[in-house]
Short mmCIF file of C-alpha atoms and ligand atoms in Angstrom, two decimals:
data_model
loop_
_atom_site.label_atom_id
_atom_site.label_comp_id
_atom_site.label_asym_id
_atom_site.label_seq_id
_atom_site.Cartn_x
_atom_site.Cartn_y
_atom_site.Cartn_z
CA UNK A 1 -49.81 -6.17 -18.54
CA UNK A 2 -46.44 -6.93 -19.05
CA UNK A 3 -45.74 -2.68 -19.23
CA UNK A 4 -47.22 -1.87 -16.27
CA UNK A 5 -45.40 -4.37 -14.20
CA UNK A 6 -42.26 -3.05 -15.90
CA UNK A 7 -43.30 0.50 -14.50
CA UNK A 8 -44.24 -0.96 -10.92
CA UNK A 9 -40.70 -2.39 -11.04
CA UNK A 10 -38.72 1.02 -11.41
CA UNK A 11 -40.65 3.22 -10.57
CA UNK A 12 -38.87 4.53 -7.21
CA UNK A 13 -40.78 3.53 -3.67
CA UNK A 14 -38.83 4.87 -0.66
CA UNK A 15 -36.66 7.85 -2.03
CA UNK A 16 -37.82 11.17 -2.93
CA UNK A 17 -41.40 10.57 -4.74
CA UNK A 18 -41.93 12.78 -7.79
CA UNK A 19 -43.39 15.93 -6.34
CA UNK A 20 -46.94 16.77 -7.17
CA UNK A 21 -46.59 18.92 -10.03
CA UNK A 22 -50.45 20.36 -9.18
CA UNK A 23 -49.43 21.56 -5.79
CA UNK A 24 -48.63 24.95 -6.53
CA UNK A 25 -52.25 25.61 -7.82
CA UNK A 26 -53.30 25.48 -3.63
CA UNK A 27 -49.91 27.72 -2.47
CA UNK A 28 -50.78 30.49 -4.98
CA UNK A 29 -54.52 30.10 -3.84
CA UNK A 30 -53.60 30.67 -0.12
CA UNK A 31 -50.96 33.78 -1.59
CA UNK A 32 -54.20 35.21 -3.34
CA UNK A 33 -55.60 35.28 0.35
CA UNK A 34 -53.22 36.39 2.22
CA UNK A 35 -53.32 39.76 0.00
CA UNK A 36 -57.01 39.92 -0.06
CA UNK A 37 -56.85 39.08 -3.90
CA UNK A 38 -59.56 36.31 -3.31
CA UNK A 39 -62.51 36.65 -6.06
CA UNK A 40 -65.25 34.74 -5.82
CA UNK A 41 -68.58 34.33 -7.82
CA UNK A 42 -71.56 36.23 -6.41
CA UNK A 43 -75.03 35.05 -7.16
CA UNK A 44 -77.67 37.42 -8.62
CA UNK A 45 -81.34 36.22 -8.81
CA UNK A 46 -84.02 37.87 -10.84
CA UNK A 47 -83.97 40.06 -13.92
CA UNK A 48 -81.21 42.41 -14.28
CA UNK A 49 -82.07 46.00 -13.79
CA UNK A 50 -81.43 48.83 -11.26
CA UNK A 51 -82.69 46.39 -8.16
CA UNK A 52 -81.36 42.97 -7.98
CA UNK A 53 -81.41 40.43 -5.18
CA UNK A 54 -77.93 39.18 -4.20
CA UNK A 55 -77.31 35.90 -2.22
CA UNK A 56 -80.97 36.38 -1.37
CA UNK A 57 -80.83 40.39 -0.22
CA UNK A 58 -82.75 42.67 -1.96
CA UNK A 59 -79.71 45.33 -3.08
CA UNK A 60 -79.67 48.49 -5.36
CA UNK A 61 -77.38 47.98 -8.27
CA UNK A 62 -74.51 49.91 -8.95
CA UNK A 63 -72.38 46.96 -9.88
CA UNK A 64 -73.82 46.43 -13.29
CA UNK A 65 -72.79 47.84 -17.00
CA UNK A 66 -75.75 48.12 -17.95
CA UNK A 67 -76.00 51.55 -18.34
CA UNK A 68 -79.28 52.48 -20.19
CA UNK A 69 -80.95 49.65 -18.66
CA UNK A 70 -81.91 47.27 -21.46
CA UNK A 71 -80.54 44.39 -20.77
CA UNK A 72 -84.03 43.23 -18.79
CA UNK A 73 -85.80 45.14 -21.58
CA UNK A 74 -89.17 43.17 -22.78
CA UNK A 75 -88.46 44.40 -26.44
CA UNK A 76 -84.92 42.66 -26.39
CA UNK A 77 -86.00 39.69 -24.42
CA UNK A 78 -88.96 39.56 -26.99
CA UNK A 79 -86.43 39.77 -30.03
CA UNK A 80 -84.50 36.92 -28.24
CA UNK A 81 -87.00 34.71 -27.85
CA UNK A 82 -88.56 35.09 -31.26
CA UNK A 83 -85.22 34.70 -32.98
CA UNK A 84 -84.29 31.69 -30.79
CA UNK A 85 -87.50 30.09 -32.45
CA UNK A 86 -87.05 30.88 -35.47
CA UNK A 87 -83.71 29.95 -35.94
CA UNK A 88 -82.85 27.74 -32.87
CA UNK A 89 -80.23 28.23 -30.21
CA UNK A 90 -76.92 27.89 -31.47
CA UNK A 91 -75.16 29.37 -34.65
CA UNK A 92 -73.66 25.89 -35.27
CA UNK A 93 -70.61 26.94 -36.69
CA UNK A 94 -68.48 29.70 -37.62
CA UNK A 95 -69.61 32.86 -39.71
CA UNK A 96 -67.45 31.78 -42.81
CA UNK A 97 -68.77 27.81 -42.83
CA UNK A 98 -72.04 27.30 -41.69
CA UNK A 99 -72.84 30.03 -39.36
CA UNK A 100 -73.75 33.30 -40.88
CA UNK A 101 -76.85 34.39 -40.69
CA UNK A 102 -78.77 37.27 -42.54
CA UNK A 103 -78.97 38.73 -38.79
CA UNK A 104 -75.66 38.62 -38.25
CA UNK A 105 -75.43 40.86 -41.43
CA UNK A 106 -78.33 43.11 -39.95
CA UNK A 107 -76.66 43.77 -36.84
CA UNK A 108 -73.42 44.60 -38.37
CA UNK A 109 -75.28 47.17 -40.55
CA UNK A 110 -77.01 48.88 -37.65
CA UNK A 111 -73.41 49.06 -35.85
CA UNK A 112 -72.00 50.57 -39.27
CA UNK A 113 -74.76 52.80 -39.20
CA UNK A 114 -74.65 53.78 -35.33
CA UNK A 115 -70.92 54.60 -35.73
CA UNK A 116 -71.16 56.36 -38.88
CA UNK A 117 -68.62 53.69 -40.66
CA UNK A 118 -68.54 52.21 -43.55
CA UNK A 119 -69.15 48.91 -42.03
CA UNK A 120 -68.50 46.37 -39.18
CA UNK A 121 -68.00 42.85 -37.96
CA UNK A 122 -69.54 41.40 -35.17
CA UNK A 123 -67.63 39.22 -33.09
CA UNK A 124 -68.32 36.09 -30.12
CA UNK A 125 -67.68 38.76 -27.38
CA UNK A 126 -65.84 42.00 -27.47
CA UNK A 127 -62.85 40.40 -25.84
CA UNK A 128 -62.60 38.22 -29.33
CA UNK A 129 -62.87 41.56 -30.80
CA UNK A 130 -59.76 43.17 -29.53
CA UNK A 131 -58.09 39.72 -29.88
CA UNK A 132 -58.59 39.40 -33.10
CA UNK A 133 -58.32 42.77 -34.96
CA UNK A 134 -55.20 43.37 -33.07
CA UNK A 135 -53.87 39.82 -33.48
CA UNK A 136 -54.42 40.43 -37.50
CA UNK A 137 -53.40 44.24 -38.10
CA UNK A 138 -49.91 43.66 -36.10
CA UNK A 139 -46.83 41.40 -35.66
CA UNK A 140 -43.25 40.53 -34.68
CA UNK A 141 -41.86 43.72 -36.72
CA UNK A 142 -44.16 46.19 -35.44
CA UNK A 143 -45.19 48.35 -32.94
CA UNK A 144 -47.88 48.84 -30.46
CA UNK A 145 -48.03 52.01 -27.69
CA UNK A 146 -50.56 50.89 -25.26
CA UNK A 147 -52.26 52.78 -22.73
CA UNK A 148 -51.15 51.55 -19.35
CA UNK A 149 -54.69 51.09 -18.14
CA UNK A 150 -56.30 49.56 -20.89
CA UNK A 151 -58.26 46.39 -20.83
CA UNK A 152 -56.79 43.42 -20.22
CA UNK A 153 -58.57 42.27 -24.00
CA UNK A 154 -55.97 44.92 -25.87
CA UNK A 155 -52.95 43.85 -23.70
CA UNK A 156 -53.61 39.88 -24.48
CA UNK A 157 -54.25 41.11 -28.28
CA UNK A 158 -50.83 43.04 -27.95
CA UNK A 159 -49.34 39.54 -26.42
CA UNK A 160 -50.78 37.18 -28.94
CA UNK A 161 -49.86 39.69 -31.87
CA UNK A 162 -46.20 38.99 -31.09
CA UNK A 163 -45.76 43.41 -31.73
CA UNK A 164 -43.18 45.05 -29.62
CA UNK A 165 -45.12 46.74 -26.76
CA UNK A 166 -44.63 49.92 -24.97
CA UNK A 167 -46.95 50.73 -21.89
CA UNK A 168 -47.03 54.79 -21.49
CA UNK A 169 -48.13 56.32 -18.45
CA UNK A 170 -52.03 56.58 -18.35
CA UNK A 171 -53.25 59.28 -20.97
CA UNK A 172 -49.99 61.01 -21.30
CA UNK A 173 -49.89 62.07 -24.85
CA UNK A 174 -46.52 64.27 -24.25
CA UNK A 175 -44.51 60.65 -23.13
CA UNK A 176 -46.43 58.85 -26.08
CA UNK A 177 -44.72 61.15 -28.63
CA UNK A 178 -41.46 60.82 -27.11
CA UNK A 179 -41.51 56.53 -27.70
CA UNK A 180 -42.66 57.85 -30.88
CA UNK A 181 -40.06 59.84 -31.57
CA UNK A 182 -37.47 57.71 -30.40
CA UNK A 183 -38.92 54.15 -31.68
CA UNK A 184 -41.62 54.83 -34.82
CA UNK A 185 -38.58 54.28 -37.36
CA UNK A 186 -37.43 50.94 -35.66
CA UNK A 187 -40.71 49.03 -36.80
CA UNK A 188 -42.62 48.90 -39.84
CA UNK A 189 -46.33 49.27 -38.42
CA UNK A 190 -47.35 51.17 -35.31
CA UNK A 191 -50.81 50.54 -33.69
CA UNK A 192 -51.70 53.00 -30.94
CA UNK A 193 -54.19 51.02 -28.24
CA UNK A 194 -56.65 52.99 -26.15
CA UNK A 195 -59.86 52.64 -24.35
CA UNK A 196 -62.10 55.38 -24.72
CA UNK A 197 -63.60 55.32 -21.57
CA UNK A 198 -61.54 53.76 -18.67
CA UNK A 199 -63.35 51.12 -17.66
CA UNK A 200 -62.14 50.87 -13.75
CA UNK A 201 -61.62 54.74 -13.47
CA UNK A 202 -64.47 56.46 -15.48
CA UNK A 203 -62.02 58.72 -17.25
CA UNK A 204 -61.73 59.65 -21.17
CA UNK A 205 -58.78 59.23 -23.22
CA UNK A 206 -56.87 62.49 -25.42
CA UNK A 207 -58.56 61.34 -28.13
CA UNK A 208 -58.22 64.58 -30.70
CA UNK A 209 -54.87 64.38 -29.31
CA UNK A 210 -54.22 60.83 -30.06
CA UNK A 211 -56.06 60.77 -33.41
CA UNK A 212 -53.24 63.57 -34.40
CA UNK A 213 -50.44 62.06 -33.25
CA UNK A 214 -51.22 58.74 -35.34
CA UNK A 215 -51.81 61.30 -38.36
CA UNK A 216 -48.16 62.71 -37.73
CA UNK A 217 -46.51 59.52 -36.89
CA UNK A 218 -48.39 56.88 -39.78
CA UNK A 219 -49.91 54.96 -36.79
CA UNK A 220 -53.16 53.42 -36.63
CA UNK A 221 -55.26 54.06 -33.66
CA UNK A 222 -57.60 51.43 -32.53
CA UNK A 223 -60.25 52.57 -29.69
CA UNK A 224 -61.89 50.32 -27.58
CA UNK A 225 -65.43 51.68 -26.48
CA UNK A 226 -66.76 49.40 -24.56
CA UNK A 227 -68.15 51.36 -21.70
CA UNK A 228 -68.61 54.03 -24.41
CA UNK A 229 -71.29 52.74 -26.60
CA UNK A 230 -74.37 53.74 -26.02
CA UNK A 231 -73.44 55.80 -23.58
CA UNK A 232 -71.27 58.80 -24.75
CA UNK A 233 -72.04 61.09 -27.79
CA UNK A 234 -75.32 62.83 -28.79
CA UNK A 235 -76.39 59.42 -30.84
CA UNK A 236 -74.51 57.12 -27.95
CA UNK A 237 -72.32 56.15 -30.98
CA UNK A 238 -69.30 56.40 -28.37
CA UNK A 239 -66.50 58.57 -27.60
CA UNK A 240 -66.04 59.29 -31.12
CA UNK A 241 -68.77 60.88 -31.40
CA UNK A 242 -68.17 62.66 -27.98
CA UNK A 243 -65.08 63.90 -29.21
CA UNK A 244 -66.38 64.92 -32.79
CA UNK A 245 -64.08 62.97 -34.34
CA UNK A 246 -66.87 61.12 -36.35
CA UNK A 247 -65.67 60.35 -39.82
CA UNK A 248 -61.93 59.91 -39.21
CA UNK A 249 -59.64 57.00 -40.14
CA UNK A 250 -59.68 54.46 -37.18
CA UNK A 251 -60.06 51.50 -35.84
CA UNK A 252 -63.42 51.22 -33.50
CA UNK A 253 -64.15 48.11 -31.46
CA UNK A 254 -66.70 47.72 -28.44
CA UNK A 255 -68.82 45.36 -26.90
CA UNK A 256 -72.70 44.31 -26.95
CA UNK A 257 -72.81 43.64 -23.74
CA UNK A 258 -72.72 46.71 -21.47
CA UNK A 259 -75.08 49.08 -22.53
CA UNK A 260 -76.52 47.14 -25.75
CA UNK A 261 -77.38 44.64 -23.13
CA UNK A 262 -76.68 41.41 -24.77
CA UNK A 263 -73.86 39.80 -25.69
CA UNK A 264 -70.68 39.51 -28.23
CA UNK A 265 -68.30 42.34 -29.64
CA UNK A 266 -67.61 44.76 -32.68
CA UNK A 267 -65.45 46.10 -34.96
CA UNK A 268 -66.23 49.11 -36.87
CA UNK A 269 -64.45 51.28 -39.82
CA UNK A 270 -63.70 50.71 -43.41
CA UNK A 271 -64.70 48.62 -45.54
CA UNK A 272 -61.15 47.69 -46.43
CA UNK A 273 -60.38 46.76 -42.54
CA UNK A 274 -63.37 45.11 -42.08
CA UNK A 275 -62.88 42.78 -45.21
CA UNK A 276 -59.59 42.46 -43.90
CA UNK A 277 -60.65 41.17 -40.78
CA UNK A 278 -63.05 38.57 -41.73
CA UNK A 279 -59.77 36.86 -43.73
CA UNK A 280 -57.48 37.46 -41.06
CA UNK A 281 -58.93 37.78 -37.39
CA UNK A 282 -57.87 34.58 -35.72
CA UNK A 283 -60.65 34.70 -33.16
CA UNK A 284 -63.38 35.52 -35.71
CA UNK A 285 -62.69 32.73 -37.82
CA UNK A 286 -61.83 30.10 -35.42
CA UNK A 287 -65.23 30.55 -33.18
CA UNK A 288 -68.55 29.99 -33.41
CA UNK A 289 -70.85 32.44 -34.81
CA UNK A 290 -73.16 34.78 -31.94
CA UNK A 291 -76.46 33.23 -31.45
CA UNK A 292 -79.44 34.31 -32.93
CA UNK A 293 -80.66 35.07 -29.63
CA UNK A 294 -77.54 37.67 -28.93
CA UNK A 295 -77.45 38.91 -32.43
CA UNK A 296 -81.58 39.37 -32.42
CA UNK A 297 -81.49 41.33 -28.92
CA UNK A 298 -78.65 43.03 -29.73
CA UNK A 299 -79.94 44.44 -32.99
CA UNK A 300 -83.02 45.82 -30.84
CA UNK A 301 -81.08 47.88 -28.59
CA UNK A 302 -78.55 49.10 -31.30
CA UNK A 303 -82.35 50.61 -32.27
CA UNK A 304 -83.27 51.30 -28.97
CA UNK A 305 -80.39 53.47 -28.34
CA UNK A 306 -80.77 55.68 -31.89
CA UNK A 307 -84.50 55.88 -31.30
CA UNK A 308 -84.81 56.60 -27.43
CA UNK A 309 -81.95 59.33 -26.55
CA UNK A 310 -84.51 60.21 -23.71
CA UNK A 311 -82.50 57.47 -21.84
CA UNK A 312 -79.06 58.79 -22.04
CA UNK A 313 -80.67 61.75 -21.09
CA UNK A 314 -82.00 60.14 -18.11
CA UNK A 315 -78.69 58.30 -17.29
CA UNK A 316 -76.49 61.88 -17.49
CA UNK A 317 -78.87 63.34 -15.46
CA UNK A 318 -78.34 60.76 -12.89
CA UNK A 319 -74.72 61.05 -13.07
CA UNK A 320 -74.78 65.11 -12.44
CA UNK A 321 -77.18 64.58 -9.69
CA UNK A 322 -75.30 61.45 -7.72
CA UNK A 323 -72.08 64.04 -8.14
CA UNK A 324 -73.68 66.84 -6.97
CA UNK A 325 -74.69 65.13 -3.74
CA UNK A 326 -71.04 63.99 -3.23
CA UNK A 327 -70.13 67.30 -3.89
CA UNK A 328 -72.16 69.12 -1.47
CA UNK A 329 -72.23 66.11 1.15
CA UNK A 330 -69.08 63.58 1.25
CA UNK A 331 -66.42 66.54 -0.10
CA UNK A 332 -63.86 64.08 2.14
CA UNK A 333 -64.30 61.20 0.07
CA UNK A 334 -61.42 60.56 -2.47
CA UNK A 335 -63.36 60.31 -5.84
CA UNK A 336 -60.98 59.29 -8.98
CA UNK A 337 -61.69 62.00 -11.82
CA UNK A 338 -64.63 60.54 -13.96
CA UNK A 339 -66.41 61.99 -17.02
CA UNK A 340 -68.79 59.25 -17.59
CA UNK A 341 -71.11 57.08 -15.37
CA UNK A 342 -68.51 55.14 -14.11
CA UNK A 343 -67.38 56.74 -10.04
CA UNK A 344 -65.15 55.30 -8.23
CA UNK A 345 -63.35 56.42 -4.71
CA UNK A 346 -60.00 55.26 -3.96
CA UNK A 347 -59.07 53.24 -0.50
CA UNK A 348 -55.54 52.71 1.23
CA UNK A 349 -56.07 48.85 0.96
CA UNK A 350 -57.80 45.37 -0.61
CA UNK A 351 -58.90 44.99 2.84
CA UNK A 352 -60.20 48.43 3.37
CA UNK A 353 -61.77 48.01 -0.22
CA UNK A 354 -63.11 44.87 0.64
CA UNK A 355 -64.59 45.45 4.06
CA UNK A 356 -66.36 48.64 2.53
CA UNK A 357 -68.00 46.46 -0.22
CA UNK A 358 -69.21 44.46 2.53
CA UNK A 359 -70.72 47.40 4.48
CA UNK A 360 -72.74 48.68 1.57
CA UNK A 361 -73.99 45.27 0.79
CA UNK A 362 -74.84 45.04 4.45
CA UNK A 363 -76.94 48.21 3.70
CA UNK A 364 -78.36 47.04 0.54
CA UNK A 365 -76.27 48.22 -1.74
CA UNK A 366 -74.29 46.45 -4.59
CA UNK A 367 -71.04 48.07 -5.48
CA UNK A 368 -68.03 46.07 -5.54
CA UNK A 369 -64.28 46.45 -4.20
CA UNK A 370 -62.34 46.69 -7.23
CA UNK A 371 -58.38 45.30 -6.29
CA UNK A 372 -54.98 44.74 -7.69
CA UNK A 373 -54.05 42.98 -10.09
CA UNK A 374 -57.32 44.34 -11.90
CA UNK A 375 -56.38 48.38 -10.67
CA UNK A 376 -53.41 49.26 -9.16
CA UNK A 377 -55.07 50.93 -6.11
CA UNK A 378 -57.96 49.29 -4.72
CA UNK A 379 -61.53 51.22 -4.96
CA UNK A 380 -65.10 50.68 -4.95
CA UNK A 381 -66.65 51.49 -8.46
CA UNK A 382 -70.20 52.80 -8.77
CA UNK A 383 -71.56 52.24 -12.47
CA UNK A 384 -75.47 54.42 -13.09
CA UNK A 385 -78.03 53.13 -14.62
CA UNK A 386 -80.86 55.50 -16.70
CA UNK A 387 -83.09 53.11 -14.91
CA UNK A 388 -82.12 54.13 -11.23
CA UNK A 389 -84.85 56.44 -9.49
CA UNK A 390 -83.53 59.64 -7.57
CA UNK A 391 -84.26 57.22 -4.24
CA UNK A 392 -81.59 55.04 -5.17
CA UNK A 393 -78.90 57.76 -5.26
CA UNK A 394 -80.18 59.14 -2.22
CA UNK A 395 -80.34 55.85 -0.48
CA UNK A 396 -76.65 55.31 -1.98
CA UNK A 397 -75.28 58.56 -0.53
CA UNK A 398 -77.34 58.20 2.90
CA UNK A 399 -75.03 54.40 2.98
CA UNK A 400 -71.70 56.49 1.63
CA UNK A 401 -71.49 59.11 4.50
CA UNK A 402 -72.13 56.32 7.09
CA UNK A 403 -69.16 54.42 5.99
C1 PLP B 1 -65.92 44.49 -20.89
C2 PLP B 1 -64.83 45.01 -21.71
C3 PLP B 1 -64.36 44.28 -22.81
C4 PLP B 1 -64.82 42.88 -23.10
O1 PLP B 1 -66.09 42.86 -23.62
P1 PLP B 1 -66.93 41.50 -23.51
O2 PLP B 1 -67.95 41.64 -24.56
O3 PLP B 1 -67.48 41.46 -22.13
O4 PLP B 1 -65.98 40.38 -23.77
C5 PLP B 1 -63.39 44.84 -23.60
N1 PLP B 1 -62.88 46.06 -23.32
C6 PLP B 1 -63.28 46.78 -22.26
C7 PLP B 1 -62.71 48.13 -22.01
C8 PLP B 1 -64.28 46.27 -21.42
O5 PLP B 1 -64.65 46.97 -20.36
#
């Protein structure tokens, strides 16, 4: 009692008041507006696939990463619900205390075995992933070169690592072996940082290019192939694979949830790394283990995608045939160079960006304005499905060329 009258007492009533020290929160809200930065959640109903209804519209899906289509799969939702009885809901704890289960060890086989590795970790999500192994393989007297378009997971693993970063310009291999040149010798480890496929342009990194370059300079390279998995290479084991670099030294990590349809992230390569992860990797430690749901439905389409190429076959063919119509019909519009099933066209402005995401939603259509700070020019990105029917990319293209 006697305290808070002592407060009262001093506490000072008619000059300036302490200022709220929450206000900024609502000016850099109204800033975000005033750009057209403003993101806000989106409601989808349903099961996810190639149609979804959106704030209560029925809308064709090109929003989604769910490339091959398997994330509404019955097989995966079957796996999910078995393992959920079988083992409950939650892991309970982390992998290294209570949480490790013999599924956890059979998904991390099937990822060794997709990627042709000698093994793999699985992690909480794939953002953990990057987190993690780059957190553990670098630090304050070391080096990372980072693509300047990568993920925001390996530039907050490049942050937390404490490395000295250098951004070089997106894909330039002849500017990354000038820092090289100039900088290797300063640091004692150099990690090169790359996705494989860009995940807001649709483009491939150098990677025979950048795989030699971390040969000639003692650099590891660590790959993130995310939008990769699944997706790219004969086997869908990524852009490894793509590339026919299969077999060579490096550091793989993706994500479970794009086209594996699930959730949670990877690591992949040697044995070595990988033991040296699960001793070091701050954010697979620390965290609870994936559910046996995740892990179960994951493991079904890391099967699905070795056993059923007939869908990747499905989902290039849909990518040749959407750019073939834009070829032949909408030569004006002002596509970003893509070589996967990732499109996206380029617009002066968030607000033009915006307003055309509106239009095609209007028109049933669900493909969203991508803006700054995400990209540095705001577009709309189209992301195919195996599972969309030739209608869909008509009815897309018919929308397009009335924009
Ligand atoms: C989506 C994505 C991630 C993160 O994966 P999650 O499993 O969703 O956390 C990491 N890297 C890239 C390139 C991605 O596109």
């Amino acid at each position: 009692m006697t305290a808070v009258a002592t407060s009262q007492e001093t506490r000072p009533t008619t000059s300036s008041p302490m200022p709220n020290p929450y206000a900024w929160l609502q000016k850099s809200l109204e800033t975000i507006h005033q750009a057209d930065w403003y993101r806000s959640v989106k409601t989808i109903h349903g099961l996810s696939g190639a149609t979804v209804v959106l704030d209560g519209q029925k809308v064709i899906n090109f929003a989604s990463n769910d490339y091959l289509g398997l994330a509404g799969d019955k097989r995966l939702i079957e796996a999910a619900t078995a393992a959920t009885q079988e083992f409950g809901t939650g892991s309970t704890g982390s992998r290294l205390l209570s949480g490790h289960r013999e599924l956890h060890r059979e998904l991390e086989q099937a990822i060794a075995s997709l990627k042709q590795t000698d093994d793999a970790l699985v992690f909480s999500s794939g953002y953990l992933a990057n987190l993690g192994a780059i957190a553990a393989l670098v630090g304050k007297r070391d080096l990372i070169l980072s693509d300047q378009y990568n993920h925001s997971s390996l530039k907050n693993g490049a942050v937390l690592s404490g490395a000295t970063t250098i951004e070089y310009s997106h894909c330039d291999v002849t500017q990354l072996r000038t820092h090289l040149i100039e900088q290797r010798n300063n640091y004692r480890r150099c990690l090169i940082l790359t996705d494989t496929v860009f995940s807001m342009d649709g483009d491939l990194c150098p990677l025979p290019q950048l795989l030699d370059l971390a040969d000639e300079f003692s650099c590891m390279l660590l790959v993130d192939e995310a939008h990769a998995t699944g997706v790219m290479g004969e086997n869908g084991a990524g852009c490894v694979e793509y590339f026919g670099c299969t077999g060579r030294e490096l550091i793989q990590v993706g994500t479970l949830s794009k086209a594996l349809g699930s959730l949670g992230g990877y690591v992949a390569g040697s044995a070595t790394l990988i033991d040296f992860l699960r001793n070091r990797a701050p954010s697979w430690i620390y965290t609870t283990g994936l559910s046996p749901a995740d892990t179960a439905a994951a493991l079904a389409s890391v099967n699905i995608v070795q056993q059923e190429p007939q869908r990747r076959t499905q989902l290039w063919s849909n990518v040749d045939y959407l750019k073939k119509l834009l070829h032949q019909q909408l030569s004006n519009l002002k596509l970003l160079p893509s070589e996967s099933p990732i499109l996206c066209f380029q617009l002066a402005s968030a607000t033009a960006a915006l307003q055309a995401g509106e239009k095609l939603k209007a028109s049933g259509i669900f493909a969203p304005a991508i803006r700054p700070p995400t990209v540095p020019t705001s577009r709309i990105r189209i992301s195919l499905m195996a599972t969309h029917q030739t209608t869909h990319i008509e009815k897309l293209l018919a929308v397009l060329r009335n924009l």
